[in-house]
């Protein structure tokens, strides 16, 4: 089971770690939990997304699977051929921008902005 508590009120998480975004794993009960406080500095959507992805990735690793953070696009080429491109990397590495460049290239003939 995976549990994520987003927007925990008060200062209850402050003493648990250097940053009050915390994880807990109870292997005996197959439980993964994470929490982030209800504060303006944790209001950025990335805190929600990263924690959920981290819980998922830990679960996949425990199951012997390799998780990845990525995107995939199927591209139709001239002459009826096609290819599939898998892009993966850290948050902020440019995956979405690369997909957007592919889409722009298809529409305009140029990947340049």
PDB file of N, CA and C in Angstrom:
ATOM      1  N   UNK A   1       0.847  -1.167   0.000  1.00  0.00           N
ATOM      2  CA  UNK A   1       0.000   0.000   0.000  1.00  0.00           C
ATOM      3  C   UNK A   1       0.896   1.235   0.000  1.00  0.00           C
ATOM      4  N   UNK A   2       0.454   2.253  -0.742  1.00  0.00           N
ATOM      5  CA  UNK A   2       1.171   3.522  -0.766  1.00  0.00           C
ATOM      6  C   UNK A   2       0.224   4.607  -0.273  1.00  0.00           C
ATOM      7  N   UNK A   3       0.711   5.434   0.638  1.00  0.00           N
ATOM      8  CA  UNK A   3      -0.090   6.513   1.211  1.00  0.00           C
ATOM      9  C   UNK A   3       0.701   7.803   1.094  1.00  0.00           C
ATOM     10  N   UNK A   4       0.043   8.856   0.617  1.00  0.00           N
ATOM     11  CA  UNK A   4       0.691  10.163   0.524  1.00  0.00           C
ATOM     12  C   UNK A   4      -0.199  11.194   1.178  1.00  0.00           C
ATOM     13  N   UNK A   5       0.355  11.894   2.147  1.00  0.00           N
ATOM     14  CA  UNK A   5      -0.381  12.958   2.853  1.00  0.00           C
ATOM     15  C   UNK A   5       0.210  14.287   2.411  1.00  0.00           C
ATOM     16  N   UNK A   6      -0.553  15.020   1.624  1.00  0.00           N
ATOM     17  CA  UNK A   6      -0.101  16.296   1.084  1.00  0.00           C
ATOM     18  C   UNK A   6      -0.858  17.410   1.788  1.00  0.00           C
ATOM     19  N   UNK A   7      -0.127  18.343   2.384  1.00  0.00           N
ATOM     20  CA  UNK A   7      -0.772  19.444   3.098  1.00  0.00           C
ATOM     21  C   UNK A   7      -1.029  19.139   4.553  1.00  0.00           C
ATOM     22  N   UNK A   8      -0.095  18.423   5.194  1.00  0.00           N
ATOM     23  CA  UNK A   8      -0.238  18.099   6.619  1.00  0.00           C
ATOM     24  C   UNK A   8      -0.205  19.404   7.421  1.00  0.00           C
ATOM     25  N   UNK A   9      -1.220  19.658   8.236  1.00  0.00           N
ATOM     26  CA  UNK A   9      -1.261  20.922   8.985  1.00  0.00           C
ATOM     27  C   UNK A   9      -0.261  20.962  10.145  1.00  0.00           C
ATOM     28  N   UNK A  10       0.053  22.162  10.571  1.00  0.00           N
ATOM     29  CA  UNK A  10       0.915  22.352  11.745  1.00  0.00           C
ATOM     30  C   UNK A  10       2.374  22.081  11.456  1.00  0.00           C
ATOM     31  N   UNK A  11       3.131  21.846  12.520  1.00  0.00           N
ATOM     32  CA  UNK A  11       4.582  21.648  12.407  1.00  0.00           C
ATOM     33  C   UNK A  11       4.994  20.226  12.780  1.00  0.00           C
ATOM     34  N   UNK A  12       4.075  19.291  12.712  1.00  0.00           N
ATOM     35  CA  UNK A  12       4.345  17.916  13.121  1.00  0.00           C
ATOM     36  C   UNK A  12       5.435  17.207  12.341  1.00  0.00           C
ATOM     37  N   UNK A  13       5.709  17.644  11.127  1.00  0.00           N
ATOM     38  CA  UNK A  13       6.737  16.993  10.310  1.00  0.00           C
ATOM     39  C   UNK A  13       8.115  17.607  10.500  1.00  0.00           C
ATOM     40  N   UNK A  14       8.195  18.768  11.140  1.00  0.00           N
ATOM     41  CA  UNK A  14       9.449  19.529  11.222  1.00  0.00           C
ATOM     42  C   UNK A  14      10.595  18.776  11.883  1.00  0.00           C
ATOM     43  N   UNK A  15      10.306  17.988  12.886  1.00  0.00           N
ATOM     44  CA  UNK A  15      11.379  17.321  13.629  1.00  0.00           C
ATOM     45  C   UNK A  15      11.743  15.952  13.052  1.00  0.00           C
ATOM     46  N   UNK A  16      11.103  15.546  11.971  1.00  0.00           N
ATOM     47  CA  UNK A  16      11.326  14.202  11.428  1.00  0.00           C
ATOM     48  C   UNK A  16      12.507  14.107  10.473  1.00  0.00           C
ATOM     49  N   UNK A  17      12.869  15.223   9.853  1.00  0.00           N
ATOM     50  CA  UNK A  17      13.963  15.205   8.875  1.00  0.00           C
ATOM     51  C   UNK A  17      14.443  16.628   8.645  1.00  0.00           C
ATOM     52  N   UNK A  18      15.567  16.761   7.923  1.00  0.00           N
ATOM     53  CA  UNK A  18      16.094  18.086   7.608  1.00  0.00           C
ATOM     54  C   UNK A  18      15.051  18.913   6.871  1.00  0.00           C
ATOM     55  N   UNK A  19      14.410  18.316   5.880  1.00  0.00           N
ATOM     56  CA  UNK A  19      13.283  18.940   5.185  1.00  0.00           C
ATOM     57  C   UNK A  19      12.024  18.246   5.685  1.00  0.00           C
ATOM     58  N   UNK A  20      10.949  18.967   5.892  1.00  0.00           N
ATOM     59  CA  UNK A  20       9.735  18.325   6.418  1.00  0.00           C
ATOM     60  C   UNK A  20       8.924  17.589   5.351  1.00  0.00           C
ATOM     61  N   UNK A  21       9.595  17.136   4.294  1.00  0.00           N
ATOM     62  CA  UNK A  21       8.973  16.217   3.334  1.00  0.00           C
ATOM     63  C   UNK A  21       9.564  14.855   3.667  1.00  0.00           C
ATOM     64  N   UNK A  22       8.768  13.950   4.153  1.00  0.00           N
ATOM     65  CA  UNK A  22       9.302  12.713   4.727  1.00  0.00           C
ATOM     66  C   UNK A  22       8.724  11.472   4.071  1.00  0.00           C
ATOM     67  N   UNK A  23       9.510  10.381   4.148  1.00  0.00           N
ATOM     68  CA  UNK A  23       9.098   9.069   3.673  1.00  0.00           C
ATOM     69  C   UNK A  23       9.242   8.071   4.803  1.00  0.00           C
ATOM     70  N   UNK A  24       8.413   7.040   4.760  1.00  0.00           N
ATOM     71  CA  UNK A  24       8.495   5.971   5.744  1.00  0.00           C
ATOM     72  C   UNK A  24       8.187   4.667   5.033  1.00  0.00           C
ATOM     73  N   UNK A  25       8.961   3.633   5.326  1.00  0.00           N
ATOM     74  CA  UNK A  25       8.696   2.319   4.752  1.00  0.00           C
ATOM     75  C   UNK A  25       8.562   1.296   5.868  1.00  0.00           C
ATOM     76  N   UNK A  26       7.464   0.552   5.850  1.00  0.00           N
ATOM     77  CA  UNK A  26       7.204  -0.538   6.780  1.00  0.00           C
ATOM     78  C   UNK A  26       7.146  -1.810   5.937  1.00  0.00           C
ATOM     79  N   UNK A  27       8.287  -2.497   5.807  1.00  0.00           N
ATOM     80  CA  UNK A  27       8.345  -3.663   4.931  1.00  0.00           C
ATOM     81  C   UNK A  27       7.506  -4.819   5.451  1.00  0.00           C
ATOM     82  N   UNK A  28       7.388  -4.953   6.768  1.00  0.00           N
ATOM     83  CA  UNK A  28       6.603  -6.050   7.333  1.00  0.00           C
ATOM     84  C   UNK A  28       5.130  -5.965   6.912  1.00  0.00           C
ATOM     85  N   UNK A  29       4.630  -4.751   6.735  1.00  0.00           N
ATOM     86  CA  UNK A  29       3.220  -4.568   6.370  1.00  0.00           C
ATOM     87  C   UNK A  29       3.039  -4.048   4.940  1.00  0.00           C
ATOM     88  N   UNK A  30       4.124  -4.077   4.152  1.00  0.00           N
ATOM     89  CA  UNK A  30       4.091  -3.622   2.761  1.00  0.00           C
ATOM     90  C   UNK A  30       3.465  -2.230   2.636  1.00  0.00           C
ATOM     91  N   UNK A  31       3.983  -1.300   3.451  1.00  0.00           N
ATOM     92  CA  UNK A  31       3.448   0.064   3.489  1.00  0.00           C
ATOM     93  C   UNK A  31       4.549   1.067   3.153  1.00  0.00           C
ATOM     94  N   UNK A  32       4.248   1.970   2.239  1.00  0.00           N
ATOM     95  CA  UNK A  32       5.107   3.110   1.932  1.00  0.00           C
ATOM     96  C   UNK A  32       4.282   4.352   2.197  1.00  0.00           C
ATOM     97  N   UNK A  33       4.832   5.280   2.948  1.00  0.00           N
ATOM     98  CA  UNK A  33       4.095   6.509   3.251  1.00  0.00           C
ATOM     99  C   UNK A  33       5.012   7.707   3.029  1.00  0.00           C
ATOM    100  N   UNK A  34       4.393   8.810   2.622  1.00  0.00           N
ATOM    101  CA  UNK A  34       5.121  10.064   2.439  1.00  0.00           C
ATOM    102  C   UNK A  34       4.214  11.196   2.891  1.00  0.00           C
ATOM    103  N   UNK A  35       4.831  12.313   3.275  1.00  0.00           N
ATOM    104  CA  UNK A  35       4.045  13.466   3.730  1.00  0.00           C
ATOM    105  C   UNK A  35       4.784  14.756   3.414  1.00  0.00           C
ATOM    106  N   UNK A  36       4.001  15.798   3.149  1.00  0.00           N
ATOM    107  CA  UNK A  36       4.527  17.150   2.945  1.00  0.00           C
ATOM    108  C   UNK A  36       3.614  18.116   3.689  1.00  0.00           C
ATOM    109  N   UNK A  37       4.184  19.149   4.291  1.00  0.00           N
ATOM    110  CA  UNK A  37       3.386  20.075   5.094  1.00  0.00           C
ATOM    111  C   UNK A  37       2.529  21.038   4.256  1.00  0.00           C
ATOM    112  N   UNK A  38       1.555  21.608   4.905  1.00  0.00           N
ATOM    113  CA  UNK A  38       0.682  22.604   4.298  1.00  0.00           C
ATOM    114  C   UNK A  38       1.310  23.978   4.476  1.00  0.00           C
ATOM    115  N   UNK A  39       2.275  24.288   3.601  1.00  0.00           N
ATOM    116  CA  UNK A  39       2.965  25.575   3.641  1.00  0.00           C
ATOM    117  C   UNK A  39       3.142  26.077   2.220  1.00  0.00           C
ATOM    118  N   UNK A  40       3.229  27.385   2.090  1.00  0.00           N
ATOM    119  CA  UNK A  40       3.366  27.989   0.765  1.00  0.00           C
ATOM    120  C   UNK A  40       4.567  27.442  -0.005  1.00  0.00           C
ATOM    121  N   UNK A  41       5.700  27.227   0.677  1.00  0.00           N
ATOM    122  CA  UNK A  41       6.898  26.771  -0.033  1.00  0.00           C
ATOM    123  C   UNK A  41       6.766  25.343  -0.574  1.00  0.00           C
ATOM    124  N   UNK A  42       5.741  24.612  -0.163  1.00  0.00           N
ATOM    125  CA  UNK A  42       5.496  23.260  -0.673  1.00  0.00           C
ATOM    126  C   UNK A  42       4.248  23.212  -1.543  1.00  0.00           C
ATOM    127  N   UNK A  43       3.777  24.384  -1.971  1.00  0.00           N
ATOM    128  CA  UNK A  43       2.587  24.455  -2.800  1.00  0.00           C
ATOM    129  C   UNK A  43       2.843  24.179  -4.273  1.00  0.00           C
ATOM    130  N   UNK A  44       4.107  24.176  -4.690  1.00  0.00           N
ATOM    131  CA  UNK A  44       4.468  23.900  -6.074  1.00  0.00           C
ATOM    132  C   UNK A  44       4.039  22.480  -6.433  1.00  0.00           C
ATOM    133  N   UNK A  45       3.398  22.313  -7.597  1.00  0.00           N
ATOM    134  CA  UNK A  45       2.885  21.011  -8.010  1.00  0.00           C
ATOM    135  C   UNK A  45       3.960  19.938  -8.027  1.00  0.00           C
ATOM    136  N   UNK A  46       5.201  20.327  -8.291  1.00  0.00           N
ATOM    137  CA  UNK A  46       6.287  19.354  -8.342  1.00  0.00           C
ATOM    138  C   UNK A  46       6.454  18.558  -7.056  1.00  0.00           C
ATOM    139  N   UNK A  47       6.149  19.171  -5.904  1.00  0.00           N
ATOM    140  CA  UNK A  47       6.250  18.423  -4.641  1.00  0.00           C
ATOM    141  C   UNK A  47       5.239  17.290  -4.609  1.00  0.00           C
ATOM    142  N   UNK A  48       4.074  17.523  -5.142  1.00  0.00           N
ATOM    143  CA  UNK A  48       3.066  16.469  -5.210  1.00  0.00           C
ATOM    144  C   UNK A  48       3.515  15.391  -6.185  1.00  0.00           C
ATOM    145  N   UNK A  49       3.885  15.807  -7.381  1.00  0.00           N
ATOM    146  CA  UNK A  49       4.267  14.857  -8.428  1.00  0.00           C
ATOM    147  C   UNK A  49       5.490  14.029  -8.032  1.00  0.00           C
ATOM    148  N   UNK A  50       6.539  14.680  -7.539  1.00  0.00           N
ATOM    149  CA  UNK A  50       7.765  13.954  -7.217  1.00  0.00           C
ATOM    150  C   UNK A  50       7.553  12.927  -6.112  1.00  0.00           C
ATOM    151  N   UNK A  51       6.773  13.291  -5.114  1.00  0.00           N
ATOM    152  CA  UNK A  51       6.541  12.341  -4.015  1.00  0.00           C
ATOM    153  C   UNK A  51       5.750  11.129  -4.501  1.00  0.00           C
ATOM    154  N   UNK A  52       4.732  11.363  -5.316  1.00  0.00           N
ATOM    155  CA  UNK A  52       3.933  10.247  -5.835  1.00  0.00           C
ATOM    156  C   UNK A  52       4.815   9.361  -6.720  1.00  0.00           C
ATOM    157  N   UNK A  53       5.628   9.968  -7.583  1.00  0.00           N
ATOM    158  CA  UNK A  53       6.533   9.188  -8.424  1.00  0.00           C
ATOM    159  C   UNK A  53       7.552   8.418  -7.591  1.00  0.00           C
ATOM    160  N   UNK A  54       8.058   9.035  -6.531  1.00  0.00           N
ATOM    161  CA  UNK A  54       9.023   8.347  -5.670  1.00  0.00           C
ATOM    162  C   UNK A  54       8.397   7.126  -5.014  1.00  0.00           C
ATOM    163  N   UNK A  55       7.183   7.269  -4.495  1.00  0.00           N
ATOM    164  CA  UNK A  55       6.500   6.117  -3.895  1.00  0.00           C
ATOM    165  C   UNK A  55       6.307   5.007  -4.924  1.00  0.00           C
ATOM    166  N   UNK A  56       5.873   5.391  -6.125  1.00  0.00           N
ATOM    167  CA  UNK A  56       5.690   4.406  -7.191  1.00  0.00           C
ATOM    168  C   UNK A  56       7.017   3.724  -7.541  1.00  0.00           C
ATOM    169  N   UNK A  57       8.077   4.519  -7.692  1.00  0.00           N
ATOM    170  CA  UNK A  57       9.375   3.958  -8.068  1.00  0.00           C
ATOM    171  C   UNK A  57       9.917   3.001  -7.015  1.00  0.00           C
ATOM    172  N   UNK A  58       9.756   3.344  -5.751  1.00  0.00           N
ATOM    173  CA  UNK A  58      10.200   2.441  -4.676  1.00  0.00           C
ATOM    174  C   UNK A  58       9.438   1.125  -4.758  1.00  0.00           C
ATOM    175  N   UNK A  59       8.137   1.208  -4.959  1.00  0.00           N
ATOM    176  CA  UNK A  59       7.312  -0.002  -5.056  1.00  0.00           C
ATOM    177  C   UNK A  59       7.765  -0.861  -6.247  1.00  0.00           C
ATOM    178  N   UNK A  60       8.013  -0.237  -7.386  1.00  0.00           N
ATOM    179  CA  UNK A  60       8.451  -0.994  -8.566  1.00  0.00           C
ATOM    180  C   UNK A  60       9.811  -1.657  -8.322  1.00  0.00           C
ATOM    181  N   UNK A  61      10.744  -0.932  -7.690  1.00  0.00           N
ATOM    182  CA  UNK A  61      12.048  -1.520  -7.378  1.00  0.00           C
ATOM    183  C   UNK A  61      11.909  -2.715  -6.446  1.00  0.00           C
ATOM    184  N   UNK A  62      11.035  -2.620  -5.464  1.00  0.00           N
ATOM    185  CA  UNK A  62      10.802  -3.732  -4.524  1.00  0.00           C
ATOM    186  C   UNK A  62      10.214  -4.952  -5.238  1.00  0.00           C
ATOM    187  N   UNK A  63       9.536  -4.706  -6.364  1.00  0.00           N
ATOM    188  CA  UNK A  63       8.949  -5.795  -7.156  1.00  0.00           C
ATOM    189  C   UNK A  63       9.917  -6.327  -8.212  1.00  0.00           C
ATOM    190  N   UNK A  64      11.164  -5.786  -8.211  1.00  0.00           N
ATOM    191  CA  UNK A  64      12.158  -6.237  -9.168  1.00  0.00           C
ATOM    192  C   UNK A  64      12.026  -5.604 -10.537  1.00  0.00           C
ATOM    193  N   UNK A  65      11.280  -4.524 -10.635  1.00  0.00           N
ATOM    194  CA  UNK A  65      11.098  -3.815 -11.906  1.00  0.00           C
ATOM    195  C   UNK A  65      11.901  -2.524 -11.891  1.00  0.00           C
ATOM    196  N   UNK A  66      12.266  -2.054 -13.077  1.00  0.00           N
ATOM    197  CA  UNK A  66      13.034  -0.821 -13.193  1.00  0.00           C
ATOM    198  C   UNK A  66      12.114   0.310 -13.643  1.00  0.00           C
ATOM    199  N   UNK A  67      11.794   1.235 -12.752  1.00  0.00           N
ATOM    200  CA  UNK A  67      10.953   2.366 -13.152  1.00  0.00           C
ATOM    201  C   UNK A  67      11.780   3.406 -13.899  1.00  0.00           C
ATOM    202  N   UNK A  68      11.129   4.176 -14.722  1.00  0.00           N
ATOM    203  CA  UNK A  68      11.818   5.300 -15.347  1.00  0.00           C
ATOM    204  C   UNK A  68      10.857   6.470 -15.479  1.00  0.00           C
ATOM    205  N   UNK A  69      11.426   7.639 -15.539  1.00  0.00           N
ATOM    206  CA  UNK A  69      10.672   8.878 -15.668  1.00  0.00           C
ATOM    207  C   UNK A  69      10.905   9.330 -17.096  1.00  0.00           C
ATOM    208  N   UNK A  70       9.886   9.173 -17.943  1.00  0.00           N
ATOM    209  CA  UNK A  70      10.140   9.479 -19.332  1.00  0.00           C
ATOM    210  C   UNK A  70       8.897   9.758 -20.142  1.00  0.00           C
ATOM    211  N   UNK A  71       9.127   9.820 -21.425  1.00  0.00           N
ATOM    212  CA  UNK A  71       8.075  10.065 -22.389  1.00  0.00           C
ATOM    213  C   UNK A  71       8.389   9.245 -23.632  1.00  0.00           C
ATOM    214  N   UNK A  72       7.342   8.950 -24.393  1.00  0.00           N
ATOM    215  CA  UNK A  72       7.526   8.186 -25.617  1.00  0.00           C
ATOM    216  C   UNK A  72       6.684   8.830 -26.705  1.00  0.00           C
ATOM    217  N   UNK A  73       7.214   8.842 -27.917  1.00  0.00           N
ATOM    218  CA  UNK A  73       6.488   9.411 -29.049  1.00  0.00           C
ATOM    219  C   UNK A  73       6.678   8.493 -30.260  1.00  0.00           C
ATOM    220  N   UNK A  74       5.597   8.320 -31.005  1.00  0.00           N
ATOM    221  CA  UNK A  74       5.636   7.552 -32.244  1.00  0.00           C
ATOM    222  C   UNK A  74       5.616   8.563 -33.380  1.00  0.00           C
ATOM    223  N   UNK A  75       6.596   8.492 -34.271  1.00  0.00           N
ATOM    224  CA  UNK A  75       6.759   9.480 -35.333  1.00  0.00           C
ATOM    225  C   UNK A  75       6.560   8.815 -36.689  1.00  0.00           C
ATOM    226  N   UNK A  76       5.622   9.363 -37.478  1.00  0.00           N
ATOM    227  CA  UNK A  76       5.409   8.891 -38.845  1.00  0.00           C
ATOM    228  C   UNK A  76       6.399   9.618 -39.758  1.00  0.00           C
ATOM    229  N   UNK A  77       7.150   8.860 -40.527  1.00  0.00           N
ATOM    230  CA  UNK A  77       8.153   9.415 -41.432  1.00  0.00           C
ATOM    231  C   UNK A  77       7.663   9.369 -42.874  1.00  0.00           C
ATOM    232  N   UNK A  78       8.359  10.087 -43.721  1.00  0.00           N
ATOM    233  CA  UNK A  78       8.048  10.035 -45.149  1.00  0.00           C
ATOM    234  C   UNK A  78       8.235   8.614 -45.662  1.00  0.00           C
ATOM    235  N   UNK A  79       7.497   8.288 -46.689  1.00  0.00           N
ATOM    236  CA  UNK A  79       7.644   6.967 -47.298  1.00  0.00           C
ATOM    237  C   UNK A  79       6.937   5.872 -46.532  1.00  0.00           C
ATOM    238  N   UNK A  80       6.068   6.248 -45.597  1.00  0.00           N
ATOM    239  CA  UNK A  80       5.291   5.253 -44.857  1.00  0.00           C
ATOM    240  C   UNK A  80       6.033   4.591 -43.707  1.00  0.00           C
ATOM    241  N   UNK A  81       7.252   5.008 -43.461  1.00  0.00           N
ATOM    242  CA  UNK A  81       8.003   4.429 -42.346  1.00  0.00           C
ATOM    243  C   UNK A  81       7.679   5.187 -41.064  1.00  0.00           C
ATOM    244  N   UNK A  82       8.017   4.588 -39.937  1.00  0.00           N
ATOM    245  CA  UNK A  82       7.799   5.243 -38.652  1.00  0.00           C
ATOM    246  C   UNK A  82       8.869   4.792 -37.664  1.00  0.00           C
ATOM    247  N   UNK A  83       8.963   5.533 -36.580  1.00  0.00           N
ATOM    248  CA  UNK A  83       9.864   5.141 -35.499  1.00  0.00           C
ATOM    249  C   UNK A  83       9.262   5.576 -34.169  1.00  0.00           C
ATOM    250  N   UNK A  84       9.711   4.933 -33.151  1.00  0.00           N
ATOM    251  CA  UNK A  84       9.281   5.260 -31.801  1.00  0.00           C
ATOM    252  C   UNK A  84      10.504   5.719 -31.021  1.00  0.00           C
ATOM    253  N   UNK A  85      10.364   6.860 -30.333  1.00  0.00           N
ATOM    254  CA  UNK A  85      11.466   7.427 -29.567  1.00  0.00           C
ATOM    255  C   UNK A  85      11.095   7.421 -28.089  1.00  0.00           C
ATOM    256  N   UNK A  86      11.967   6.880 -27.266  1.00  0.00           N
ATOM    257  CA  UNK A  86      11.806   6.896 -25.818  1.00  0.00           C
ATOM    258  C   UNK A  86      12.801   7.894 -25.255  1.00  0.00           C
ATOM    259  N   UNK A  87      12.289   8.835 -24.468  1.00  0.00           N
ATOM    260  CA  UNK A  87      13.133   9.851 -23.841  1.00  0.00           C
ATOM    261  C   UNK A  87      12.952   9.710 -22.338  1.00  0.00           C
ATOM    262  N   UNK A  88      14.054   9.544 -21.603  1.00  0.00           N
ATOM    263  CA  UNK A  88      13.910   9.526 -20.155  1.00  0.00           C
ATOM    264  C   UNK A  88      15.040  10.289 -19.504  1.00  0.00           C
ATOM    265  N   UNK A  89      14.742  10.804 -18.307  1.00  0.00           N
ATOM    266  CA  UNK A  89      15.734  11.586 -17.591  1.00  0.00           C
ATOM    267  C   UNK A  89      15.128  12.236 -16.370  1.00  0.00           C
ATOM    268  N   UNK A  90      15.933  12.965 -15.664  1.00  0.00           N
ATOM    269  CA  UNK A  90      15.502  13.643 -14.454  1.00  0.00           C
ATOM    270  C   UNK A  90      14.472  14.721 -14.761  1.00  0.00           C
ATOM    271  N   UNK A  91      13.762  15.133 -13.739  1.00  0.00           N
ATOM    272  CA  UNK A  91      12.854  16.252 -13.867  1.00  0.00           C
ATOM    273  C   UNK A  91      13.636  17.480 -14.325  1.00  0.00           C
ATOM    274  N   UNK A  92      13.100  18.178 -15.298  1.00  0.00           N
ATOM    275  CA  UNK A  92      13.753  19.380 -15.803  1.00  0.00           C
ATOM    276  C   UNK A  92      14.806  19.116 -16.872  1.00  0.00           C
ATOM    277  N   UNK A  93      14.956  17.866 -17.312  1.00  0.00           N
ATOM    278  CA  UNK A  93      15.988  17.542 -18.301  1.00  0.00           C
ATOM    279  C   UNK A  93      15.601  17.942 -19.724  1.00  0.00           C
ATOM    280  N   UNK A  94      14.318  18.228 -19.961  1.00  0.00           N
ATOM    281  CA  UNK A  94      13.892  18.669 -21.286  1.00  0.00           C
ATOM    282  C   UNK A  94      13.074  17.667 -22.072  1.00  0.00           C
ATOM    283  N   UNK A  95      12.503  16.671 -21.401  1.00  0.00           N
ATOM    284  CA  UNK A  95      11.706  15.662 -22.098  1.00  0.00           C
ATOM    285  C   UNK A  95      10.500  16.281 -22.794  1.00  0.00           C
ATOM    286  N   UNK A  96       9.729  17.061 -22.074  1.00  0.00           N
ATOM    287  CA  UNK A  96       8.529  17.678 -22.654  1.00  0.00           C
ATOM    288  C   UNK A  96       8.887  18.656 -23.763  1.00  0.00           C
ATOM    289  N   UNK A  97       9.949  19.417 -23.585  1.00  0.00           N
ATOM    290  CA  UNK A  97      10.379  20.360 -24.608  1.00  0.00           C
ATOM    291  C   UNK A  97      10.802  19.637 -25.878  1.00  0.00           C
ATOM    292  N   UNK A  98      11.436  18.481 -25.725  1.00  0.00           N
ATOM    293  CA  UNK A  98      11.838  17.698 -26.885  1.00  0.00           C
ATOM    294  C   UNK A  98      10.616  17.197 -27.640  1.00  0.00           C
ATOM    295  N   UNK A  99       9.610  16.711 -26.915  1.00  0.00           N
ATOM    296  CA  UNK A  99       8.374  16.274 -27.575  1.00  0.00           C
ATOM    297  C   UNK A  99       7.690  17.439 -28.285  1.00  0.00           C
ATOM    298  N   UNK A 100       7.711  18.609 -27.654  1.00  0.00           N
ATOM    299  CA  UNK A 100       7.119  19.798 -28.270  1.00  0.00           C
ATOM    300  C   UNK A 100       7.876  20.170 -29.545  1.00  0.00           C
ATOM    301  N   UNK A 101       9.187  20.025 -29.547  1.00  0.00           N
ATOM    302  CA  UNK A 101       9.982  20.311 -30.748  1.00  0.00           C
ATOM    303  C   UNK A 101       9.634  19.330 -31.866  1.00  0.00           C
ATOM    304  N   UNK A 102       9.421  18.058 -31.528  1.00  0.00           N
ATOM    305  CA  UNK A 102       8.989  17.078 -32.534  1.00  0.00           C
ATOM    306  C   UNK A 102       7.648  17.496 -33.141  1.00  0.00           C
ATOM    307  N   UNK A 103       6.712  17.914 -32.296  1.00  0.00           N
ATOM    308  CA  UNK A 103       5.389  18.324 -32.780  1.00  0.00           C
ATOM    309  C   UNK A 103       5.510  19.563 -33.675  1.00  0.00           C
ATOM    310  N   UNK A 104       6.327  20.521 -33.263  1.00  0.00           N
ATOM    311  CA  UNK A 104       6.516  21.735 -34.066  1.00  0.00           C
ATOM    312  C   UNK A 104       7.168  21.393 -35.408  1.00  0.00           C
ATOM    313  N   UNK A 105       8.135  20.499 -35.374  1.00  0.00           N
ATOM    314  CA  UNK A 105       8.815  20.079 -36.586  1.00  0.00           C
ATOM    315  C   UNK A 105       7.815  19.468 -37.566  1.00  0.00           C
ATOM    316  N   UNK A 106       6.917  18.634 -37.029  1.00  0.00           N
ATOM    317  CA  UNK A 106       5.909  18.003 -37.876  1.00  0.00           C
ATOM    318  C   UNK A 106       4.969  19.034 -38.499  1.00  0.00           C
ATOM    319  N   UNK A 107       4.625  20.083 -37.750  1.00  0.00           N
ATOM    320  CA  UNK A 107       3.684  21.091 -38.247  1.00  0.00           C
ATOM    321  C   UNK A 107       4.332  22.108 -39.168  1.00  0.00           C
ATOM    322  N   UNK A 108       5.578  22.509 -38.873  1.00  0.00           N
ATOM    323  CA  UNK A 108       6.184  23.625 -39.595  1.00  0.00           C
ATOM    324  C   UNK A 108       7.344  23.227 -40.489  1.00  0.00           C
ATOM    325  N   UNK A 109       7.860  22.012 -40.319  1.00  0.00           N
ATOM    326  CA  UNK A 109       9.027  21.607 -41.068  1.00  0.00           C
ATOM    327  C   UNK A 109      10.339  22.005 -40.418  1.00  0.00           C
ATOM    328  N   UNK A 110      10.251  22.677 -39.251  1.00  0.00           N
ATOM    329  CA  UNK A 110      11.459  23.101 -38.540  1.00  0.00           C
ATOM    330  C   UNK A 110      11.276  22.917 -37.039  1.00  0.00           C
ATOM    331  N   UNK A 111      12.271  22.340 -36.343  1.00  0.00           N
ATOM    332  CA  UNK A 111      12.158  22.192 -34.894  1.00  0.00           C
ATOM    333  C   UNK A 111      12.477  23.478 -34.141  1.00  0.00           C
ATOM    334  N   UNK A 112      12.897  24.527 -34.873  1.00  0.00           N
ATOM    335  CA  UNK A 112      13.300  25.769 -34.217  1.00  0.00           C
ATOM    336  C   UNK A 112      12.085  26.563 -33.756  1.00  0.00           C
ATOM    337  N   UNK A 113      12.233  27.282 -32.660  1.00  0.00           N
ATOM    338  CA  UNK A 113      11.135  28.104 -32.136  1.00  0.00           C
ATOM    339  C   UNK A 113      11.103  29.376 -32.861  1.00  0.00           C
TER     340      UNK A 113
END
